[in-house]
PDB file of C-alpha atoms in Angstrom:
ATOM      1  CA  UNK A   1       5.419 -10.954 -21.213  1.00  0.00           C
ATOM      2  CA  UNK A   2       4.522 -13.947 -18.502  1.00  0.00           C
ATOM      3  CA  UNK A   3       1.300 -14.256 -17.428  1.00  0.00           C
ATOM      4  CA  UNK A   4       1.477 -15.648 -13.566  1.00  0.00           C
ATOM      5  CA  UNK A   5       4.756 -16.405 -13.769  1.00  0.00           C
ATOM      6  CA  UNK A   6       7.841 -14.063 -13.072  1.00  0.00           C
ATOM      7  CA  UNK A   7      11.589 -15.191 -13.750  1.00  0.00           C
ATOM      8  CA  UNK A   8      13.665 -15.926 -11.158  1.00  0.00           C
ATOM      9  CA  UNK A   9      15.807 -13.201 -12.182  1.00  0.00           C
ATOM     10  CA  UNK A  10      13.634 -10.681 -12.810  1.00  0.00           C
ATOM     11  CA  UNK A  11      12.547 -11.159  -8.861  1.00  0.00           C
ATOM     12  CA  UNK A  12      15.879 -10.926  -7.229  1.00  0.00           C
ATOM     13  CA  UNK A  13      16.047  -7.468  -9.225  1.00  0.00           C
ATOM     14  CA  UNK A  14      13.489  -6.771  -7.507  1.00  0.00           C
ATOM     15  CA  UNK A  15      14.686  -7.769  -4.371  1.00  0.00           C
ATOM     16  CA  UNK A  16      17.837  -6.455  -4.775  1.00  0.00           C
ATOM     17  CA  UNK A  17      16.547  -2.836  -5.696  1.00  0.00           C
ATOM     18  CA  UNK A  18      13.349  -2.991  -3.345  1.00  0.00           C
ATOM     19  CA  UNK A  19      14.763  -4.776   0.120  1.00  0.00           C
ATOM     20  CA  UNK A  20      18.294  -5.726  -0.010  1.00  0.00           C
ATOM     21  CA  UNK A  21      19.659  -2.135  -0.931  1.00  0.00           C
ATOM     22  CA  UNK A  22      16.927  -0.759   1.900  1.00  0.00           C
ATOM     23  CA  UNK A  23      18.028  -3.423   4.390  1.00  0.00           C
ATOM     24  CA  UNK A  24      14.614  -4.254   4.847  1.00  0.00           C
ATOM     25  CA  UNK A  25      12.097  -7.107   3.938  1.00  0.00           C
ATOM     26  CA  UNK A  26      11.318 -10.778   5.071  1.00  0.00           C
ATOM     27  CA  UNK A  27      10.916 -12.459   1.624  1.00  0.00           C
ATOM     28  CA  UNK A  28       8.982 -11.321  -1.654  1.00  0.00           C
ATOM     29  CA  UNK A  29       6.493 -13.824  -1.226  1.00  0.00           C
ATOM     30  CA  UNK A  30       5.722 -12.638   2.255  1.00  0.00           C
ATOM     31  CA  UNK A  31       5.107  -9.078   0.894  1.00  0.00           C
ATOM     32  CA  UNK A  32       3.341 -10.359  -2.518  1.00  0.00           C
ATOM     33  CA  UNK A  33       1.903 -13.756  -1.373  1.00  0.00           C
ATOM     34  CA  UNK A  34      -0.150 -13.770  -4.558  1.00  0.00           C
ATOM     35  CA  UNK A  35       3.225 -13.918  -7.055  1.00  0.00           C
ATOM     36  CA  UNK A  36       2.770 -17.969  -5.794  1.00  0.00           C
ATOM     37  CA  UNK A  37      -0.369 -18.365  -4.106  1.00  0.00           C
ATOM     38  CA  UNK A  38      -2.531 -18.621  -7.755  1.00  0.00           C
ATOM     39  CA  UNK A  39      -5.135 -16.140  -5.577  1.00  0.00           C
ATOM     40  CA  UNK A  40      -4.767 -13.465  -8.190  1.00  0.00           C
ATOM     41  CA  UNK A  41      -3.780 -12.847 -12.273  1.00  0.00           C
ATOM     42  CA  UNK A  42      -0.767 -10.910 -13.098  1.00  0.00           C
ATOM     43  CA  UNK A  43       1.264 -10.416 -15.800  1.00  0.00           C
ATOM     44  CA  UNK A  44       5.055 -10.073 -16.089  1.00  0.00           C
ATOM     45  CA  UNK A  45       6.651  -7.772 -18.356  1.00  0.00           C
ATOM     46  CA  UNK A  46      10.481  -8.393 -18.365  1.00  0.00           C
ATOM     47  CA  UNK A  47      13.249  -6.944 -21.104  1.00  0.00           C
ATOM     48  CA  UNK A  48      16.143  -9.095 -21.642  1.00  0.00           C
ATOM     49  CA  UNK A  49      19.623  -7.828 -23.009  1.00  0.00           C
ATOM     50  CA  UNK A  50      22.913 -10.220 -23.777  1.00  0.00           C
ATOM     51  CA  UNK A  51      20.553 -13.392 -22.857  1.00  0.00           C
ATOM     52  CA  UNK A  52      19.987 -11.809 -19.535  1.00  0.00           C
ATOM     53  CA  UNK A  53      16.722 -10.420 -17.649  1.00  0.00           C
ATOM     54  CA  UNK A  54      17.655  -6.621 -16.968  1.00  0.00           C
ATOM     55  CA  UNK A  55      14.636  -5.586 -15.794  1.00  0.00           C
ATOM     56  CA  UNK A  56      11.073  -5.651 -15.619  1.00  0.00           C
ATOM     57  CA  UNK A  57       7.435  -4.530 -14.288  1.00  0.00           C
ATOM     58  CA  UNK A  58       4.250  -6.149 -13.057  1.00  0.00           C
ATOM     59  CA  UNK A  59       0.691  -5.471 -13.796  1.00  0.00           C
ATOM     60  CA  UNK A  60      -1.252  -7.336 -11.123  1.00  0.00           C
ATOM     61  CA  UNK A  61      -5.185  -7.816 -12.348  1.00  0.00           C
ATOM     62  CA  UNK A  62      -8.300  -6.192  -9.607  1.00  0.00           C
ATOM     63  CA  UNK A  63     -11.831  -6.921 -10.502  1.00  0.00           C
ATOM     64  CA  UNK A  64     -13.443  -4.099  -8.529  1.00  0.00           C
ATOM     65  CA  UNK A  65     -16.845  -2.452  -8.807  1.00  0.00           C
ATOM     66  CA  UNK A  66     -17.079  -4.603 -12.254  1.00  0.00           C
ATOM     67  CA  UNK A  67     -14.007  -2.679 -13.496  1.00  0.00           C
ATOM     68  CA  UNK A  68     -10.990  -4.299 -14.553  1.00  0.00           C
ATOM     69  CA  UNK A  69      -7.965  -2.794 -12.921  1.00  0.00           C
ATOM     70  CA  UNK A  70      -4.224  -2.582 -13.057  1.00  0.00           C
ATOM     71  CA  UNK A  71      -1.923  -2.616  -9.870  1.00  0.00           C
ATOM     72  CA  UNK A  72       1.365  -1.636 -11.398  1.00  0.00           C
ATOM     73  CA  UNK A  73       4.716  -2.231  -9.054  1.00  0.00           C
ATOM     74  CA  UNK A  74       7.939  -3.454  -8.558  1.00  0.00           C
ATOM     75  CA  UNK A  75       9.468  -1.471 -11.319  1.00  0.00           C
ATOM     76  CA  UNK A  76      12.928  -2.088 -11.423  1.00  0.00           C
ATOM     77  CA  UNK A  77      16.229  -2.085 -14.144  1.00  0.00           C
ATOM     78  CA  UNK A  78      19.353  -3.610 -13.025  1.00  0.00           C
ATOM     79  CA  UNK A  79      21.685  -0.745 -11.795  1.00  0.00           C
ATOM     80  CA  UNK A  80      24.216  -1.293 -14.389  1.00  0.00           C
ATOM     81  CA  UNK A  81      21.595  -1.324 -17.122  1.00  0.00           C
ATOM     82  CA  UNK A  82      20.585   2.464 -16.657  1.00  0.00           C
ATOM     83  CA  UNK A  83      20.146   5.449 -18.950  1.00  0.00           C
ATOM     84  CA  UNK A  84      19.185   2.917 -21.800  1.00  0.00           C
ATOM     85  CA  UNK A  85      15.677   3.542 -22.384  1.00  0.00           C
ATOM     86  CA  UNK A  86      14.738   0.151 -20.848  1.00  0.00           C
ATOM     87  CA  UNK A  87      11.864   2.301 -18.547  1.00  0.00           C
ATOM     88  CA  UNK A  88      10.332   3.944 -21.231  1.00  0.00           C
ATOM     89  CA  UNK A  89      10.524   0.527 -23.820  1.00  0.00           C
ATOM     90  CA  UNK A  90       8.751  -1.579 -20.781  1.00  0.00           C
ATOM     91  CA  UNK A  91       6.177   1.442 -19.751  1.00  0.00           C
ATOM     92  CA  UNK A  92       5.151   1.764 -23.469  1.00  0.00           C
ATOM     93  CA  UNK A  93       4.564  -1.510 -24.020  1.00  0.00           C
ATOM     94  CA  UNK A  94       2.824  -2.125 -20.543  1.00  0.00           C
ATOM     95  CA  UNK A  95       0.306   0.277 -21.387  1.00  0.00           C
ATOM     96  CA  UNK A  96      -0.010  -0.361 -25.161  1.00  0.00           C
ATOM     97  CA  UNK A  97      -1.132  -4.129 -23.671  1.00  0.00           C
ATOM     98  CA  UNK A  98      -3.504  -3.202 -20.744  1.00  0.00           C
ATOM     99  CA  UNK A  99      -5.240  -0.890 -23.253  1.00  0.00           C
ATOM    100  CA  UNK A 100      -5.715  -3.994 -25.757  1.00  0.00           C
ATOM    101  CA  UNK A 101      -6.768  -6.075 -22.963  1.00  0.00           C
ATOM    102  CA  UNK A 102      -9.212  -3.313 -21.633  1.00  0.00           C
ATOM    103  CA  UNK A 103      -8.339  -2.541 -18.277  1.00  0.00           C
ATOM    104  CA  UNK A 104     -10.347   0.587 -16.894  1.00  0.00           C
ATOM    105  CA  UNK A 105      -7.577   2.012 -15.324  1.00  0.00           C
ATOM    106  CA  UNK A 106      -4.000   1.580 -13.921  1.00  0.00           C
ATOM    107  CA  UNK A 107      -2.708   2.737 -10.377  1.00  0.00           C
ATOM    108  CA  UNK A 108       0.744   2.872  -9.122  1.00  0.00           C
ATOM    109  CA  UNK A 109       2.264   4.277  -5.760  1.00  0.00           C
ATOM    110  CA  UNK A 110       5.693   6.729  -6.355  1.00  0.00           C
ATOM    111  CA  UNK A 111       6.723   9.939  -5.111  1.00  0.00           C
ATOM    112  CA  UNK A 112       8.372  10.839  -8.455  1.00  0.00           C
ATOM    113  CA  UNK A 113       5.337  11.876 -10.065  1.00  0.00           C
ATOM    114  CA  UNK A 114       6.983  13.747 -13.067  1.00  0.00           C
ATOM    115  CA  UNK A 115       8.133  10.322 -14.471  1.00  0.00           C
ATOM    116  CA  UNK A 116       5.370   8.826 -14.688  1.00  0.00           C
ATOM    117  CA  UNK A 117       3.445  11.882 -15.615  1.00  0.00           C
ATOM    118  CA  UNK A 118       5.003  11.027 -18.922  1.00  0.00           C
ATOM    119  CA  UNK A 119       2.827   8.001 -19.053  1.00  0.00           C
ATOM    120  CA  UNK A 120      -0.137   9.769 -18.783  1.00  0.00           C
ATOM    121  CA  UNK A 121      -0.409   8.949 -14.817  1.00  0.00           C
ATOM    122  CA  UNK A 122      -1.961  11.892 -13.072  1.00  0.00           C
ATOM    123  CA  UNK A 123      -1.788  12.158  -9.121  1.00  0.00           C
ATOM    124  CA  UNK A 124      -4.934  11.141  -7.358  1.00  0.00           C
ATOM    125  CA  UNK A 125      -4.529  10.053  -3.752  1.00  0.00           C
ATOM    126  CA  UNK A 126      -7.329  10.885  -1.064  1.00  0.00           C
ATOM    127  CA  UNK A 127      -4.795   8.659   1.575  1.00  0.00           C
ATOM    128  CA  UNK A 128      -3.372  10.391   4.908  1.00  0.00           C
ATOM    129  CA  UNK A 129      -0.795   8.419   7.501  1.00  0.00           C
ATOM    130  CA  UNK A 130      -2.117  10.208  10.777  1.00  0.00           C
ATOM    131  CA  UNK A 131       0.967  10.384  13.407  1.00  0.00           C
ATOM    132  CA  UNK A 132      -1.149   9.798  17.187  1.00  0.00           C
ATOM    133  CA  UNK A 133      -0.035  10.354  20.278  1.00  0.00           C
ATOM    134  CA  UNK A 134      -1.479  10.419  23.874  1.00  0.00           C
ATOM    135  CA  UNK A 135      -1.316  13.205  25.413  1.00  0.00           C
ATOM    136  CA  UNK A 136      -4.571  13.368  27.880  1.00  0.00           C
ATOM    137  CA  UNK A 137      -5.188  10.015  29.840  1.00  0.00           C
ATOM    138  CA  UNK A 138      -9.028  11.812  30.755  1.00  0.00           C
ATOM    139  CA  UNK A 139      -9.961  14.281  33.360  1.00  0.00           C
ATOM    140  CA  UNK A 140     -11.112  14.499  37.403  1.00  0.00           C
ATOM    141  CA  UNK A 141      -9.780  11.051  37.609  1.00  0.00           C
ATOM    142  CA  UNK A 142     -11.537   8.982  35.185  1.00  0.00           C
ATOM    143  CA  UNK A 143      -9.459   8.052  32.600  1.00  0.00           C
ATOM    144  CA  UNK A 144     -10.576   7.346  29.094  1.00  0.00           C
ATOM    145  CA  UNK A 145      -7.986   4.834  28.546  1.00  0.00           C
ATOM    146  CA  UNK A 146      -7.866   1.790  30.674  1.00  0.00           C
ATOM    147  CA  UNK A 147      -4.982  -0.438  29.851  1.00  0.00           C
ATOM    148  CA  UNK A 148      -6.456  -4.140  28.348  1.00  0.00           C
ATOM    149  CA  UNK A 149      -6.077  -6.914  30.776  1.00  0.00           C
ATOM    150  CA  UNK A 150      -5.287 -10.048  28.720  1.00  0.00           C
ATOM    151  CA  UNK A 151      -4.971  -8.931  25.203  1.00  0.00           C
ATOM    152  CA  UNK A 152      -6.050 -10.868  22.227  1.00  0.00           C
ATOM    153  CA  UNK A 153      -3.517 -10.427  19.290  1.00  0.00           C
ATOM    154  CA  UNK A 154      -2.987 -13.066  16.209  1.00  0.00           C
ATOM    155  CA  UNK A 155      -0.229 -12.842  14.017  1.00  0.00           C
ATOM    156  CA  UNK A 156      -1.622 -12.701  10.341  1.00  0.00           C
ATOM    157  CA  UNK A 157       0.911 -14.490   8.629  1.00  0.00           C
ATOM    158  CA  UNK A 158      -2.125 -15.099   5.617  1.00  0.00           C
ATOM    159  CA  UNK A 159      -1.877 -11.334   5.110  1.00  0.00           C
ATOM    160  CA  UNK A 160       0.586  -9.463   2.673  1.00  0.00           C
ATOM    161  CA  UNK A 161       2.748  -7.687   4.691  1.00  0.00           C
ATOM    162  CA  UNK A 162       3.795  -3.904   3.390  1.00  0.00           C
ATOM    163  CA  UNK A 163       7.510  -3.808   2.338  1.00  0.00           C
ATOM    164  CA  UNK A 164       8.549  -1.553   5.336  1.00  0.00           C
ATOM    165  CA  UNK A 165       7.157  -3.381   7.650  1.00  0.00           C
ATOM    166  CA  UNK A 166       7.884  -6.779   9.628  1.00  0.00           C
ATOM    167  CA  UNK A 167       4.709  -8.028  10.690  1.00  0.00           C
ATOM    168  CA  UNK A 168       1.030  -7.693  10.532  1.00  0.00           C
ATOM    169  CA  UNK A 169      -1.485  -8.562  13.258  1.00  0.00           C
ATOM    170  CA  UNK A 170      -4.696  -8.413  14.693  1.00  0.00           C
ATOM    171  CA  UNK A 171      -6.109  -7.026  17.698  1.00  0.00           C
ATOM    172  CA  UNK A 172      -9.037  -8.188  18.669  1.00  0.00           C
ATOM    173  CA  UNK A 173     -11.149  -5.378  20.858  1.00  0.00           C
ATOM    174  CA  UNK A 174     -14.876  -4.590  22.028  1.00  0.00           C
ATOM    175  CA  UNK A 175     -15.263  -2.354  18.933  1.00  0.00           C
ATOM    176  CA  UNK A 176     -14.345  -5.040  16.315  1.00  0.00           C
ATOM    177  CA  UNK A 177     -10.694  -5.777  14.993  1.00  0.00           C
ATOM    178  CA  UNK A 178      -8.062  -3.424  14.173  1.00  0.00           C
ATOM    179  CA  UNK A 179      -5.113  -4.804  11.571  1.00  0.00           C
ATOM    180  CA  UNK A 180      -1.823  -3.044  12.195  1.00  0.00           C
ATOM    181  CA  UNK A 181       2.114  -3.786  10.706  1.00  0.00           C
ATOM    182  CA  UNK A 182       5.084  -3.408  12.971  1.00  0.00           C
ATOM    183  CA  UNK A 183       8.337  -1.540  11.211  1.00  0.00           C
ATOM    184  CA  UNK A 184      11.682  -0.522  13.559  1.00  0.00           C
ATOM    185  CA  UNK A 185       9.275  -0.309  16.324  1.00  0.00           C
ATOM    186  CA  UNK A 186       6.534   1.569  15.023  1.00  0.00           C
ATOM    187  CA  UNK A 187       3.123   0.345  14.668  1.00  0.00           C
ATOM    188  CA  UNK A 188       0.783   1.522  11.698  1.00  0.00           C
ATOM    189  CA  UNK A 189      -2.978   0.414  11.836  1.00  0.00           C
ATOM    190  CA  UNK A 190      -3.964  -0.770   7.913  1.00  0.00           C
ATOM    191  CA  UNK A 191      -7.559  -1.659   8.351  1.00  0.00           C
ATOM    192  CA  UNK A 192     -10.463  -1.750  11.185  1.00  0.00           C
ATOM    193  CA  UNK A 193     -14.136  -2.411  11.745  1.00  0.00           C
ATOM    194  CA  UNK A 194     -16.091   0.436  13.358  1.00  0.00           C
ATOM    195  CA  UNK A 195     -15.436   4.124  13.278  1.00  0.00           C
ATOM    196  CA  UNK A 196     -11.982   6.042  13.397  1.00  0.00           C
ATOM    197  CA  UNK A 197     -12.863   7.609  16.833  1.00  0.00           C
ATOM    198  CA  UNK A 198     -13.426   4.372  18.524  1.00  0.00           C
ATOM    199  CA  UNK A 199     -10.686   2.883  16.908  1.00  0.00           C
ATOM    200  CA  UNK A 200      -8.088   5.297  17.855  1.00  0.00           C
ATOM    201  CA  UNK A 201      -9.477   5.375  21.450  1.00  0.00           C
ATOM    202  CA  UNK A 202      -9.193   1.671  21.464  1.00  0.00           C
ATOM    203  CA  UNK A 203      -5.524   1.389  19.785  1.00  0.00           C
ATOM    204  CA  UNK A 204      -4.615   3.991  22.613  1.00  0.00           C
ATOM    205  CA  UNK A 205      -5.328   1.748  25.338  1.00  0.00           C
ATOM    206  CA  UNK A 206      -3.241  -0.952  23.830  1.00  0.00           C
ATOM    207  CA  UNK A 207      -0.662   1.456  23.043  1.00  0.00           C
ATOM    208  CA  UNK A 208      -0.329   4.776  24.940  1.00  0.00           C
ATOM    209  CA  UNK A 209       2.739   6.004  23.575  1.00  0.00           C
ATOM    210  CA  UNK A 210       2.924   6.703  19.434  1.00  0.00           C
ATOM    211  CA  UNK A 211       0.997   5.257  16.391  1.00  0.00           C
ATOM    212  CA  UNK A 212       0.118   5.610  12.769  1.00  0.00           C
ATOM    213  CA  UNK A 213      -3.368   5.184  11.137  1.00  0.00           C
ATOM    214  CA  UNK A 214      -3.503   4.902   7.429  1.00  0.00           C
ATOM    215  CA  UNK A 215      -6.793   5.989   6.157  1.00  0.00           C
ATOM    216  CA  UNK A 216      -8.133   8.498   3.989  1.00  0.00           C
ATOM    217  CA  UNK A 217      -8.553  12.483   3.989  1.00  0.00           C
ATOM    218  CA  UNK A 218     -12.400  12.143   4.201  1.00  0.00           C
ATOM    219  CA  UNK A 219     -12.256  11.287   7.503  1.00  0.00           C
ATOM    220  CA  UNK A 220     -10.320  14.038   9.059  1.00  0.00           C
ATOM    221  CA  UNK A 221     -12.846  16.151  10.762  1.00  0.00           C
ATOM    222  CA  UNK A 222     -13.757  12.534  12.645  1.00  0.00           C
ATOM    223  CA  UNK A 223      -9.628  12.318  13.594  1.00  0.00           C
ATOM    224  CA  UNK A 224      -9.660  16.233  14.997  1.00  0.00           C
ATOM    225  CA  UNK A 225     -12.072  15.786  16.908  1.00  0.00           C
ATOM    226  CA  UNK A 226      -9.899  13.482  18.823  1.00  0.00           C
ATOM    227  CA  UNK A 227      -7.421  16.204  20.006  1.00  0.00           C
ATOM    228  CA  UNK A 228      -8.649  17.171  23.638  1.00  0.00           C
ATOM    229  CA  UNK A 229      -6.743  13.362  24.031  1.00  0.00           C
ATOM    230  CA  UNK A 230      -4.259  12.563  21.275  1.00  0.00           C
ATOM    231  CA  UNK A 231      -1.874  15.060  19.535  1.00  0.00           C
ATOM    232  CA  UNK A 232      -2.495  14.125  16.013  1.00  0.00           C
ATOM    233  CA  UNK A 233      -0.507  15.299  13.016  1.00  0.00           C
ATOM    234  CA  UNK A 234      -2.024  14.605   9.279  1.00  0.00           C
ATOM    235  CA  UNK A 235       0.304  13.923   6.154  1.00  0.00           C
ATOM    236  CA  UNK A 236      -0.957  13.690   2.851  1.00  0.00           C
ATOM    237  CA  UNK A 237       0.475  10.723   1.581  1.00  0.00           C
ATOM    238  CA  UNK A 238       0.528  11.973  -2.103  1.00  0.00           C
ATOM    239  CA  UNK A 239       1.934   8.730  -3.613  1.00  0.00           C
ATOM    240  CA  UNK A 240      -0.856   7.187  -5.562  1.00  0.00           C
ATOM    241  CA  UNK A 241      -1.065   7.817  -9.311  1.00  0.00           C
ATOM    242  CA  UNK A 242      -3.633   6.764 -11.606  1.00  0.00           C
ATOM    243  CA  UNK A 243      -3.856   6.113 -15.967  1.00  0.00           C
ATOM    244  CA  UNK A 244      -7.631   6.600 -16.293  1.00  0.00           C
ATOM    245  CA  UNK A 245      -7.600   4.448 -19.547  1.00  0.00           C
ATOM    246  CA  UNK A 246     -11.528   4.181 -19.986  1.00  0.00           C
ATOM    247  CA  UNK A 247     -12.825   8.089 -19.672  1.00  0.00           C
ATOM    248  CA  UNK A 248     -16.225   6.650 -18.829  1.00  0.00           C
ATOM    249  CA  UNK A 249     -15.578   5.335 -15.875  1.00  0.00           C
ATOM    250  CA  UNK A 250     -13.911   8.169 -13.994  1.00  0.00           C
ATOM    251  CA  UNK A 251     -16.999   8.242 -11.344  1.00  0.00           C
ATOM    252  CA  UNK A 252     -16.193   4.422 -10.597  1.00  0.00           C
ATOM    253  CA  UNK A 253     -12.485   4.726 -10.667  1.00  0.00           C
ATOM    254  CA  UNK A 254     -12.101   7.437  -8.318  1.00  0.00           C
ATOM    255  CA  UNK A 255     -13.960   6.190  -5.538  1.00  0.00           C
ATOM    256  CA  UNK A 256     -11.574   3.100  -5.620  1.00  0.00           C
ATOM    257  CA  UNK A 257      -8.902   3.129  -2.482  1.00  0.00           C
ATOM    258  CA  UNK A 258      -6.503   0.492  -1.761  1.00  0.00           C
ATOM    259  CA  UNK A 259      -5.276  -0.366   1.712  1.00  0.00           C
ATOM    260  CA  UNK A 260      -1.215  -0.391   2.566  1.00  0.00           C
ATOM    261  CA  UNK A 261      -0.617  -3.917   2.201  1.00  0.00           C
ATOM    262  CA  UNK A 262      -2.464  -4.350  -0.805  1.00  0.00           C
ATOM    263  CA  UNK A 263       0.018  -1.217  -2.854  1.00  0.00           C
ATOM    264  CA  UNK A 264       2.446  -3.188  -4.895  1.00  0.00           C
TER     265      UNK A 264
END
């Protein structure tokens, strides 16, 4: 266990399993500036076998709504090293610790949720990806979506930037700013000031063909009523898991959401 400090070999695991077998990525500090930066507390738990780091997890520390929680990620056992308990030893003893150190509750994001239903991690995930499209540029001649004539965009390079993706940026618009990541193409929006309607009307002027907004399922009657303009198609994302560890404070816990590039 290393608090703030991974091994070097435990990270190229991670790279190896998470990016390099994808063919994805741009670095792991790029994607988890905070494993360097000092910005935030984690803790390390590695296993080692024949003098050698074989695997490992991380349990990155959130103060949020005076609750201490757990962002566990990059959960990874060397190929080779497989089908030796090595999961179940490092889960065990990652929770036996957070639940010593009182931590309110851990979250993870899989799509193998009978795994870590083992571990007492129960599926809880309000999150939707909404697929947008343009399909109605406005009626009798007045369209709703003017293209932008010089367009203000800043490439966030001080933000994390999600592990499918390439880039994040900025656009800045009349209605406040609107962060979006770039993958093969694609663009996703992550956060935004202002409402979801006037966001997606101004994302569609910038970009009239297809788009993604991450958000959350409490705001779909807002995203529907959208549709005389965009085709919109909503996916329940149905990744994020959570160990409630303190029973107390479900209320608290359960209003928590985390955006895209913040998952680890």
């Amino acid at each position: 266990m290393r608090k703030n400090n991974a091994s070097r070999e435990y990270l190229d695991i991670c790279w190896d399993t998470f990016f390099k077998s994808k063919n994805r990525g741009l670095d792991l500090v790029a994607h988890f500036p905070w494993l360097t930066s000092g910005s935030s507390s984690f803790i390390s738990y590695e296993v080692e076998k024949n003098n050698q780091i074989v695997g490992g997890l991380i349990v990155l520390e959130r103060d949020i709504r005076n609750l201490k929680i757990g962002l566990v990620g990059l959960v990874c056992v060397k190929k080779e090293c497989r089908g030796q308990g090595i999961f179940k030893a490092l889960m065990r003893k990652m929770l036996i610790s957070c639940k010593e150190s009182h931590f309110s509750a851990l979250y993870l994001w899989s799509s193998k949720h009978s795994i870590y239903a083992k571990f007492d991690f129960e599926l809880h995930d309000k999150n939707i990806l909404v697929k947008i499209k343009v399909i109605n540029d406005g009626d009798f001649g007045k369209p709703i979506l003017n293209n932008y004539g010089d367009v203000n965009i800043i490439h966030r390079t001080d933000l994390a930037v999600p592990p499918f993706a390439s880039g994040i940026y900025e656009l800045k618009t009349e209605c406040g700013s609107i962060v979006y990541c770039e993958s093969n193409g694609n663009k996703y929006i992550i956060n935004h000031e202002n409402t979801v309607e006037n966001v997606i009307l101004e994302f569609g002027k910038f970009n009239k063909g297809e788009f993604f907004l991450n958000t959350i399922i409490d705001r779909k009657n807002n995203i529907l009523s959208m549709k005389d303009y965009f085709d919109v198609e909503i996916i329940r994302q149905n990744i994020q898991m959570v160990n409630l560890i303190d029973k107390a404070s479900i209320d608290k816990v359960y209003k928590i959401n985390f955006l895209v590039n913040e998952r680890i």
